[in-house]
Amino acid sequence: HHHIVKGFPPVSPYIGVSPTLCYLLKEKKPLCCLQLAQVCEHCSYRNAKEYNWQNKTIILAADYASNGIYNFIIPLRAHFRSKTSLNPIILLLERRPDIAFLDSISYFPLVYWMLGSIDCLDDLLRAGITLAENVVVVNKEMSNSAEEDTLADCNTIVAVQTMFKFFPSIKSITELSQSSNMRFMQFRAHDKYALHLSKMEKREKERGSHISYMFRLPFAAGSVFSASMLDTLLYQAFVKDYVITFVRLLLGIDQAPGSGFLTSMKITKDDMWIRTYGRLYQKLCSTTCEIPIGIYRTQDTSLADSSHPDEDNDSDGVGVTYRPKSQISQCLGCVQNQNSTVMLKLY
């Protein structure tokens, strides 16, 4: 860890990025070493397992390297995390990224890329899916059907469903373009609980609700979100000029003097005495000065065959809170990439 320092990234992929204090390498990594599974003169590793990392990895799968990936990396290398808790980030890209993009990510510690797709089992294994804490899937814009809106997410859904079948305990976060397609995520046949929720969703739709998918488990657990949610948020920027600044600060892409940051904490059975979300809000505000802004409903995935969880099963919640800067010393386990979707759910 001696070669990791705190500083401002010297190269950014686009103009208008305000510098963010984060962990960087003292000397940038040679471009050949950025390739995860490519042997070069500096290293001979052929897959993620051979690196023997201490922490679990985060895999980001996309069809090409967009500049938005830079914004994905920044909060995961933020200065308030501990140096020993950094998760290796592996970009699984279907097209070779250009030199300018590689140059901008070569200053970050433990960031790698490899050519491949989540459709291919070998690629997933080489990228170390068995070591992954999270797999984030960016919508496959290139290969999805452009003919019809409802088919806009077809390839992404099929690829994620296949991955879900092979690795049921993997936590994944998928971006879709149509919120109505979120009901097809992580489909299990004969899932009584999901069937019950789908009837509830129908009733909500009939009542004219725009967020009828709200109670579906994949959405409530943070494992799927729709890009259109961000659009609705950006429309508000016409009348509220602070919206974009606020969202960027909240997601950790920007920093301001004395500003807090996004973090997550686990809510378990031991916290059930708090009873309501309102009381949780009061408790956190008065003790650790945190503001809870959302709560995930998670399901225990270690029991891969729990196809119909009961209402009172052992599913914990994950609360996402905004922590003032002065409280950094007692951080409860900082942001995982999931949290970037929470913000969108609130609007």
mmCIF file with all atom_site columns, C-alpha atoms in Angstrom, residues 5-164:
data_model
loop_
_atom_site.group_PDB
_atom_site.id
_atom_site.type_symbol
_atom_site.label_atom_id
_atom_site.label_alt_id
_atom_site.label_comp_id
_atom_site.label_asym_id
_atom_site.label_entity_id
_atom_site.label_seq_id
_atom_site.pdbx_PDB_ins_code
_atom_site.Cartn_x
_atom_site.Cartn_y
_atom_site.Cartn_z
_atom_site.occupancy
_atom_site.B_iso_or_equiv
_atom_site.pdbx_formal_charge
_atom_site.auth_seq_id
_atom_site.auth_comp_id
_atom_site.auth_asym_id
_atom_site.auth_atom_id
_atom_site.pdbx_PDB_model_num
ATOM 1   C CA . VAL A 1 5   ? -1.214  8.295   -2.073  1.00 0.00 ? 5   VAL A CA 1
ATOM 2   C CA . LYS A 1 6   ? -4.045  10.820  -1.713  1.00 0.00 ? 6   LYS A CA 1
ATOM 3   C CA . GLY A 1 7   ? -4.332  13.469  -4.399  1.00 0.00 ? 7   GLY A CA 1
ATOM 4   C CA . PHE A 1 8   ? -6.308  14.912  -7.291  1.00 0.00 ? 8   PHE A CA 1
ATOM 5   C CA . PRO A 1 9   ? -6.493  12.887  -10.541 1.00 0.00 ? 9   PRO A CA 1
ATOM 6   C CA . PRO A 1 10  ? -4.085  14.534  -13.020 1.00 0.00 ? 10  PRO A CA 1
ATOM 7   C CA . VAL A 1 11  ? -6.050  13.420  -16.094 1.00 0.00 ? 11  VAL A CA 1
ATOM 8   C CA . SER A 1 12  ? -9.802  13.640  -16.456 1.00 0.00 ? 12  SER A CA 1
ATOM 9   C CA . PRO A 1 13  ? -11.730 12.304  -19.462 1.00 0.00 ? 13  PRO A CA 1
ATOM 10  C CA . TYR A 1 14  ? -13.727 15.478  -20.073 1.00 0.00 ? 14  TYR A CA 1
ATOM 11  C CA . ILE A 1 15  ? -13.774 19.205  -19.399 1.00 0.00 ? 15  ILE A CA 1
ATOM 12  C CA . GLY A 1 16  ? -15.716 20.648  -16.480 1.00 0.00 ? 16  GLY A CA 1
ATOM 13  C CA . VAL A 1 17  ? -14.850 18.020  -13.878 1.00 0.00 ? 17  VAL A CA 1
ATOM 14  C CA . SER A 1 18  ? -14.019 19.577  -10.544 1.00 0.00 ? 18  SER A CA 1
ATOM 15  C CA . PRO A 1 19  ? -11.034 17.850  -8.922  1.00 0.00 ? 19  PRO A CA 1
ATOM 16  C CA . THR A 1 20  ? -11.955 15.265  -6.267  1.00 0.00 ? 20  THR A CA 1
ATOM 17  C CA . LEU A 1 21  ? -9.531  14.160  -3.563  1.00 0.00 ? 21  LEU A CA 1
ATOM 18  C CA . CYS A 1 22  ? -9.047  10.411  -3.831  1.00 0.00 ? 22  CYS A CA 1
ATOM 19  C CA . TYR A 1 23  ? -6.530  7.567   -3.711  1.00 0.00 ? 23  TYR A CA 1
ATOM 20  C CA . LEU A 1 24  ? -4.037  7.538   -6.588  1.00 0.00 ? 24  LEU A CA 1
ATOM 21  C CA . LEU A 1 25  ? -0.904  5.642   -7.543  1.00 0.00 ? 25  LEU A CA 1
ATOM 22  C CA . LYS A 1 26  ? 2.395   7.463   -6.970  1.00 0.00 ? 26  LYS A CA 1
ATOM 23  C CA . GLU A 1 27  ? 3.310   6.523   -10.519 1.00 0.00 ? 27  GLU A CA 1
ATOM 24  C CA . LYS A 1 28  ? 0.710   5.736   -13.161 1.00 0.00 ? 28  LYS A CA 1
ATOM 25  C CA . LYS A 1 29  ? 0.336   2.116   -14.156 1.00 0.00 ? 29  LYS A CA 1
ATOM 26  C CA . PRO A 1 30  ? 1.757   1.150   -17.595 1.00 0.00 ? 30  PRO A CA 1
ATOM 27  C CA . LEU A 1 31  ? -1.127  0.633   -20.047 1.00 0.00 ? 31  LEU A CA 1
ATOM 28  C CA . CYS A 1 32  ? -0.164  -3.025  -20.545 1.00 0.00 ? 32  CYS A CA 1
ATOM 29  C CA . CYS A 1 33  ? -0.650  -3.718  -16.809 1.00 0.00 ? 33  CYS A CA 1
ATOM 30  C CA . LEU A 1 34  ? -4.189  -2.308  -16.891 1.00 0.00 ? 34  LEU A CA 1
ATOM 31  C CA . GLN A 1 35  ? -5.285  -5.390  -18.818 1.00 0.00 ? 35  GLN A CA 1
ATOM 32  C CA . LEU A 1 36  ? -6.385  -7.900  -16.211 1.00 0.00 ? 36  LEU A CA 1
ATOM 33  C CA . ALA A 1 37  ? -5.760  -11.168 -18.008 1.00 0.00 ? 37  ALA A CA 1
ATOM 34  C CA . GLN A 1 38  ? -2.953  -10.158 -20.383 1.00 0.00 ? 38  GLN A CA 1
ATOM 35  C CA . VAL A 1 39  ? 0.583   -11.310 -19.616 1.00 0.00 ? 39  VAL A CA 1
ATOM 36  C CA . CYS A 1 40  ? 3.141   -8.508  -20.075 1.00 0.00 ? 40  CYS A CA 1
ATOM 37  C CA . GLU A 1 41  ? 6.765   -7.900  -19.101 1.00 0.00 ? 41  GLU A CA 1
ATOM 38  C CA . HIS A 1 42  ? 5.697   -6.579  -15.657 1.00 0.00 ? 42  HIS A CA 1
ATOM 39  C CA . CYS A 1 43  ? 3.224   -9.266  -14.590 1.00 0.00 ? 43  CYS A CA 1
ATOM 40  C CA . SER A 1 44  ? 2.178   -12.776 -15.537 1.00 0.00 ? 44  SER A CA 1
ATOM 41  C CA . TYR A 1 45  ? -1.351  -13.072 -14.131 1.00 0.00 ? 45  TYR A CA 1
ATOM 42  C CA . ARG A 1 46  ? -3.932  -14.668 -16.424 1.00 0.00 ? 46  ARG A CA 1
ATOM 43  C CA . ASN A 1 47  ? -7.098  -14.205 -14.341 1.00 0.00 ? 47  ASN A CA 1
ATOM 44  C CA . ALA A 1 48  ? -8.431  -12.338 -11.298 1.00 0.00 ? 48  ALA A CA 1
ATOM 45  C CA . LYS A 1 49  ? -7.832  -15.212 -8.863  1.00 0.00 ? 49  LYS A CA 1
ATOM 46  C CA . GLU A 1 50  ? -4.059  -15.155 -9.407  1.00 0.00 ? 50  GLU A CA 1
ATOM 47  C CA . TYR A 1 51  ? -3.800  -11.592 -8.056  1.00 0.00 ? 51  TYR A CA 1
ATOM 48  C CA . ASN A 1 52  ? -4.718  -12.801 -4.535  1.00 0.00 ? 52  ASN A CA 1
ATOM 49  C CA . TRP A 1 53  ? -6.472  -9.577  -3.552  1.00 0.00 ? 53  TRP A CA 1
ATOM 50  C CA . GLN A 1 54  ? -7.493  -9.119  0.085   1.00 0.00 ? 54  GLN A CA 1
ATOM 51  C CA . ASN A 1 55  ? -10.879 -7.536  -0.721  1.00 0.00 ? 55  ASN A CA 1
ATOM 52  C CA . LYS A 1 56  ? -13.745 -8.645  -2.920  1.00 0.00 ? 56  LYS A CA 1
ATOM 53  C CA . THR A 1 57  ? -13.946 -7.149  -6.390  1.00 0.00 ? 57  THR A CA 1
ATOM 54  C CA . ILE A 1 58  ? -16.488 -4.959  -8.175  1.00 0.00 ? 58  ILE A CA 1
ATOM 55  C CA . ILE A 1 59  ? -17.091 -5.905  -11.810 1.00 0.00 ? 59  ILE A CA 1
ATOM 56  C CA . LEU A 1 60  ? -18.565 -3.313  -14.164 1.00 0.00 ? 60  LEU A CA 1
ATOM 57  C CA . ALA A 1 61  ? -19.809 -4.801  -17.443 1.00 0.00 ? 61  ALA A CA 1
ATOM 58  C CA . ALA A 1 62  ? -20.447 -2.445  -20.369 1.00 0.00 ? 62  ALA A CA 1
ATOM 59  C CA . ASP A 1 63  ? -20.402 -2.671  -24.151 1.00 0.00 ? 63  ASP A CA 1
ATOM 60  C CA . TYR A 1 64  ? -17.917 0.192   -24.473 1.00 0.00 ? 64  TYR A CA 1
ATOM 61  C CA . ALA A 1 65  ? -15.867 2.501   -22.255 1.00 0.00 ? 65  ALA A CA 1
ATOM 62  C CA . SER A 1 66  ? -17.863 5.677   -21.748 1.00 0.00 ? 66  SER A CA 1
ATOM 63  C CA . ASN A 1 67  ? -16.642 8.647   -19.727 1.00 0.00 ? 67  ASN A CA 1
ATOM 64  C CA . GLY A 1 68  ? -19.341 7.913   -17.161 1.00 0.00 ? 68  GLY A CA 1
ATOM 65  C CA . ILE A 1 69  ? -17.165 5.015   -15.956 1.00 0.00 ? 69  ILE A CA 1
ATOM 66  C CA . TYR A 1 70  ? -14.719 7.605   -14.607 1.00 0.00 ? 70  TYR A CA 1
ATOM 67  C CA . ASN A 1 71  ? -17.537 8.952   -12.399 1.00 0.00 ? 71  ASN A CA 1
ATOM 68  C CA . PHE A 1 72  ? -18.191 5.382   -11.256 1.00 0.00 ? 72  PHE A CA 1
ATOM 69  C CA . ILE A 1 73  ? -14.571 4.957   -10.108 1.00 0.00 ? 73  ILE A CA 1
ATOM 70  C CA . ILE A 1 74  ? -14.176 8.314   -8.287  1.00 0.00 ? 74  ILE A CA 1
ATOM 71  C CA . PRO A 1 75  ? -16.497 7.625   -5.285  1.00 0.00 ? 75  PRO A CA 1
ATOM 72  C CA . LEU A 1 76  ? -15.033 4.119   -4.925  1.00 0.00 ? 76  LEU A CA 1
ATOM 73  C CA . ARG A 1 77  ? -11.549 5.649   -4.526  1.00 0.00 ? 77  ARG A CA 1
ATOM 74  C CA . ALA A 1 78  ? -12.707 8.530   -2.300  1.00 0.00 ? 78  ALA A CA 1
ATOM 75  C CA . HIS A 1 79  ? -10.260 9.864   0.313   1.00 0.00 ? 79  HIS A CA 1
ATOM 76  C CA . PHE A 1 80  ? -12.500 9.039   3.319   1.00 0.00 ? 80  PHE A CA 1
ATOM 77  C CA . ARG A 1 81  ? -12.271 5.276   2.766   1.00 0.00 ? 81  ARG A CA 1
ATOM 78  C CA . SER A 1 82  ? -9.475  3.366   4.426   1.00 0.00 ? 82  SER A CA 1
ATOM 79  C CA . LYS A 1 83  ? -6.593  2.367   2.175   1.00 0.00 ? 83  LYS A CA 1
ATOM 80  C CA . THR A 1 84  ? -7.008  -1.294  3.131   1.00 0.00 ? 84  THR A CA 1
ATOM 81  C CA . SER A 1 85  ? -10.721 -1.417  2.258   1.00 0.00 ? 85  SER A CA 1
ATOM 82  C CA . LEU A 1 86  ? -10.410 -0.525  -1.449  1.00 0.00 ? 86  LEU A CA 1
ATOM 83  C CA . ASN A 1 87  ? -12.181 -3.044  -3.696  1.00 0.00 ? 87  ASN A CA 1
ATOM 84  C CA . PRO A 1 88  ? -10.435 -3.928  -6.973  1.00 0.00 ? 88  PRO A CA 1
ATOM 85  C CA . ILE A 1 89  ? -12.543 -2.673  -9.916  1.00 0.00 ? 89  ILE A CA 1
ATOM 86  C CA . ILE A 1 90  ? -12.649 -4.745  -13.096 1.00 0.00 ? 90  ILE A CA 1
ATOM 87  C CA . LEU A 1 91  ? -14.138 -3.248  -16.257 1.00 0.00 ? 91  LEU A CA 1
ATOM 88  C CA . LEU A 1 92  ? -15.471 -5.986  -18.533 1.00 0.00 ? 92  LEU A CA 1
ATOM 89  C CA . LEU A 1 93  ? -15.781 -4.253  -21.913 1.00 0.00 ? 93  LEU A CA 1
ATOM 90  C CA . GLU A 1 94  ? -17.004 -5.628  -25.242 1.00 0.00 ? 94  GLU A CA 1
ATOM 91  C CA . ARG A 1 95  ? -14.957 -3.117  -27.236 1.00 0.00 ? 95  ARG A CA 1
ATOM 92  C CA . ARG A 1 96  ? -11.358 -2.047  -26.775 1.00 0.00 ? 96  ARG A CA 1
ATOM 93  C CA . PRO A 1 97  ? -11.202 1.334   -24.962 1.00 0.00 ? 97  PRO A CA 1
ATOM 94  C CA . ASP A 1 98  ? -9.222  4.181   -26.516 1.00 0.00 ? 98  ASP A CA 1
ATOM 95  C CA . ILE A 1 99  ? -5.865  5.388   -25.160 1.00 0.00 ? 99  ILE A CA 1
ATOM 96  C CA . ALA A 1 100 ? -7.310  8.610   -23.690 1.00 0.00 ? 100 ALA A CA 1
ATOM 97  C CA . PHE A 1 101 ? -9.744  6.636   -21.534 1.00 0.00 ? 101 PHE A CA 1
ATOM 98  C CA . LEU A 1 102 ? -7.060  4.193   -20.396 1.00 0.00 ? 102 LEU A CA 1
ATOM 99  C CA . ASP A 1 103 ? -4.796  7.122   -19.561 1.00 0.00 ? 103 ASP A CA 1
ATOM 100 C CA . SER A 1 104 ? -7.450  8.637   -17.280 1.00 0.00 ? 104 SER A CA 1
ATOM 101 C CA . ILE A 1 105 ? -7.936  5.395   -15.293 1.00 0.00 ? 105 ILE A CA 1
ATOM 102 C CA . SER A 1 106 ? -4.240  4.437   -15.121 1.00 0.00 ? 106 SER A CA 1
ATOM 103 C CA . TYR A 1 107 ? -3.687  6.685   -12.077 1.00 0.00 ? 107 TYR A CA 1
ATOM 104 C CA . PHE A 1 108 ? -6.176  4.801   -9.871  1.00 0.00 ? 108 PHE A CA 1
ATOM 105 C CA . PRO A 1 109 ? -5.059  1.873   -7.699  1.00 0.00 ? 109 PRO A CA 1
ATOM 106 C CA . LEU A 1 110 ? -6.549  -1.580  -8.335  1.00 0.00 ? 110 LEU A CA 1
ATOM 107 C CA . VAL A 1 111 ? -8.459  -0.693  -11.519 1.00 0.00 ? 111 VAL A CA 1
ATOM 108 C CA . TYR A 1 112 ? -8.221  -3.121  -14.463 1.00 0.00 ? 112 TYR A CA 1
ATOM 109 C CA . TRP A 1 113 ? -10.046 -3.848  -17.698 1.00 0.00 ? 113 TRP A CA 1
ATOM 110 C CA . MET A 1 114 ? -10.510 -6.873  -19.935 1.00 0.00 ? 114 MET A CA 1
ATOM 111 C CA . LEU A 1 115 ? -12.203 -7.564  -23.257 1.00 0.00 ? 115 LEU A CA 1
ATOM 112 C CA . GLY A 1 116 ? -15.237 -9.748  -22.795 1.00 0.00 ? 116 GLY A CA 1
ATOM 113 C CA . SER A 1 117 ? -18.954 -9.967  -22.214 1.00 0.00 ? 117 SER A CA 1
ATOM 114 C CA . ILE A 1 118 ? -21.282 -11.208 -19.483 1.00 0.00 ? 118 ILE A CA 1
ATOM 115 C CA . ASP A 1 119 ? -22.807 -13.518 -22.115 1.00 0.00 ? 119 ASP A CA 1
ATOM 116 C CA . CYS A 1 120 ? -19.649 -15.609 -21.972 1.00 0.00 ? 120 CYS A CA 1
ATOM 117 C CA . LEU A 1 121 ? -19.100 -17.830 -18.943 1.00 0.00 ? 121 LEU A CA 1
ATOM 118 C CA . ASP A 1 122 ? -15.321 -17.996 -19.504 1.00 0.00 ? 122 ASP A CA 1
ATOM 119 C CA . ASP A 1 123 ? -15.058 -14.206 -19.484 1.00 0.00 ? 123 ASP A CA 1
ATOM 120 C CA . LEU A 1 124 ? -17.014 -13.986 -16.231 1.00 0.00 ? 124 LEU A CA 1
ATOM 121 C CA . LEU A 1 125 ? -14.770 -16.572 -14.572 1.00 0.00 ? 125 LEU A CA 1
ATOM 122 C CA . ARG A 1 126 ? -11.609 -14.875 -15.841 1.00 0.00 ? 126 ARG A CA 1
ATOM 123 C CA . ALA A 1 127 ? -12.887 -11.548 -14.479 1.00 0.00 ? 127 ALA A CA 1
ATOM 124 C CA . GLY A 1 128 ? -13.280 -13.303 -11.124 1.00 0.00 ? 128 GLY A CA 1
ATOM 125 C CA . ILE A 1 129 ? -17.046 -13.378 -10.704 1.00 0.00 ? 129 ILE A CA 1
ATOM 126 C CA . THR A 1 130 ? -16.658 -15.822 -7.823  1.00 0.00 ? 130 THR A CA 1
ATOM 127 C CA . LEU A 1 131 ? -14.633 -13.182 -5.940  1.00 0.00 ? 131 LEU A CA 1
ATOM 128 C CA . ALA A 1 132 ? -17.063 -10.363 -6.734  1.00 0.00 ? 132 ALA A CA 1
ATOM 129 C CA . GLU A 1 133 ? -18.942 -8.376  -4.146  1.00 0.00 ? 133 GLU A CA 1
ATOM 130 C CA . ASN A 1 134 ? -21.026 -6.754  -6.873  1.00 0.00 ? 134 ASN A CA 1
ATOM 131 C CA . VAL A 1 135 ? -21.535 -7.001  -10.622 1.00 0.00 ? 135 VAL A CA 1
ATOM 132 C CA . VAL A 1 136 ? -22.807 -3.780  -12.176 1.00 0.00 ? 136 VAL A CA 1
ATOM 133 C CA . VAL A 1 137 ? -24.314 -4.179  -15.641 1.00 0.00 ? 137 VAL A CA 1
ATOM 134 C CA . VAL A 1 138 ? -24.627 -1.120  -17.876 1.00 0.00 ? 138 VAL A CA 1
ATOM 135 C CA . ASN A 1 139 ? -27.445 -1.437  -20.403 1.00 0.00 ? 139 ASN A CA 1
ATOM 136 C CA . LYS A 1 140 ? -26.275 -2.969  -23.706 1.00 0.00 ? 140 LYS A CA 1
ATOM 137 C CA . GLU A 1 141 ? -27.144 -0.038  -25.948 1.00 0.00 ? 141 GLU A CA 1
ATOM 138 C CA . MET A 1 142 ? -25.416 -1.397  -29.012 1.00 0.00 ? 142 MET A CA 1
ATOM 139 C CA . SER A 1 143 ? -27.039 -4.798  -29.394 1.00 0.00 ? 143 SER A CA 1
ATOM 140 C CA . ASN A 1 144 ? -30.534 -4.277  -27.954 1.00 0.00 ? 144 ASN A CA 1
ATOM 141 C CA . SER A 1 145 ? -33.423 -4.081  -30.390 1.00 0.00 ? 145 SER A CA 1
ATOM 142 C CA . ALA A 1 146 ? -34.048 -0.536  -31.569 1.00 0.00 ? 146 ALA A CA 1
ATOM 143 C CA . GLU A 1 147 ? -37.309 -1.427  -33.288 1.00 0.00 ? 147 GLU A CA 1
ATOM 144 C CA . GLU A 1 148 ? -39.567 -1.236  -30.296 1.00 0.00 ? 148 GLU A CA 1
ATOM 145 C CA . ASP A 1 149 ? -39.298 0.503   -26.932 1.00 0.00 ? 149 ASP A CA 1
ATOM 146 C CA . THR A 1 150 ? -40.338 -2.558  -24.956 1.00 0.00 ? 150 THR A CA 1
ATOM 147 C CA . LEU A 1 151 ? -37.513 -4.588  -26.516 1.00 0.00 ? 151 LEU A CA 1
ATOM 148 C CA . ALA A 1 152 ? -34.950 -1.916  -25.699 1.00 0.00 ? 152 ALA A CA 1
ATOM 149 C CA . ASP A 1 153 ? -33.571 -3.969  -22.788 1.00 0.00 ? 153 ASP A CA 1
ATOM 150 C CA . CYS A 1 154 ? -33.947 -7.492  -24.217 1.00 0.00 ? 154 CYS A CA 1
ATOM 151 C CA . ASN A 1 155 ? -30.280 -8.492  -24.492 1.00 0.00 ? 155 ASN A CA 1
ATOM 152 C CA . THR A 1 156 ? -29.394 -7.006  -21.122 1.00 0.00 ? 156 THR A CA 1
ATOM 153 C CA . ILE A 1 157 ? -32.242 -8.903  -19.418 1.00 0.00 ? 157 ILE A CA 1
ATOM 154 C CA . VAL A 1 158 ? -31.348 -12.224 -21.051 1.00 0.00 ? 158 VAL A CA 1
ATOM 155 C CA . ALA A 1 159 ? -27.631 -11.847 -20.229 1.00 0.00 ? 159 ALA A CA 1
ATOM 156 C CA . VAL A 1 160 ? -28.298 -10.947 -16.580 1.00 0.00 ? 160 VAL A CA 1
ATOM 157 C CA . GLN A 1 161 ? -30.856 -13.755 -16.216 1.00 0.00 ? 161 GLN A CA 1
ATOM 158 C CA . THR A 1 162 ? -28.251 -16.255 -17.504 1.00 0.00 ? 162 THR A CA 1
ATOM 159 C CA . MET A 1 163 ? -25.668 -14.905 -15.072 1.00 0.00 ? 163 MET A CA 1
ATOM 160 C CA . PHE A 1 164 ? -28.248 -15.079 -12.254 1.00 0.00 ? 164 PHE A CA 1
#
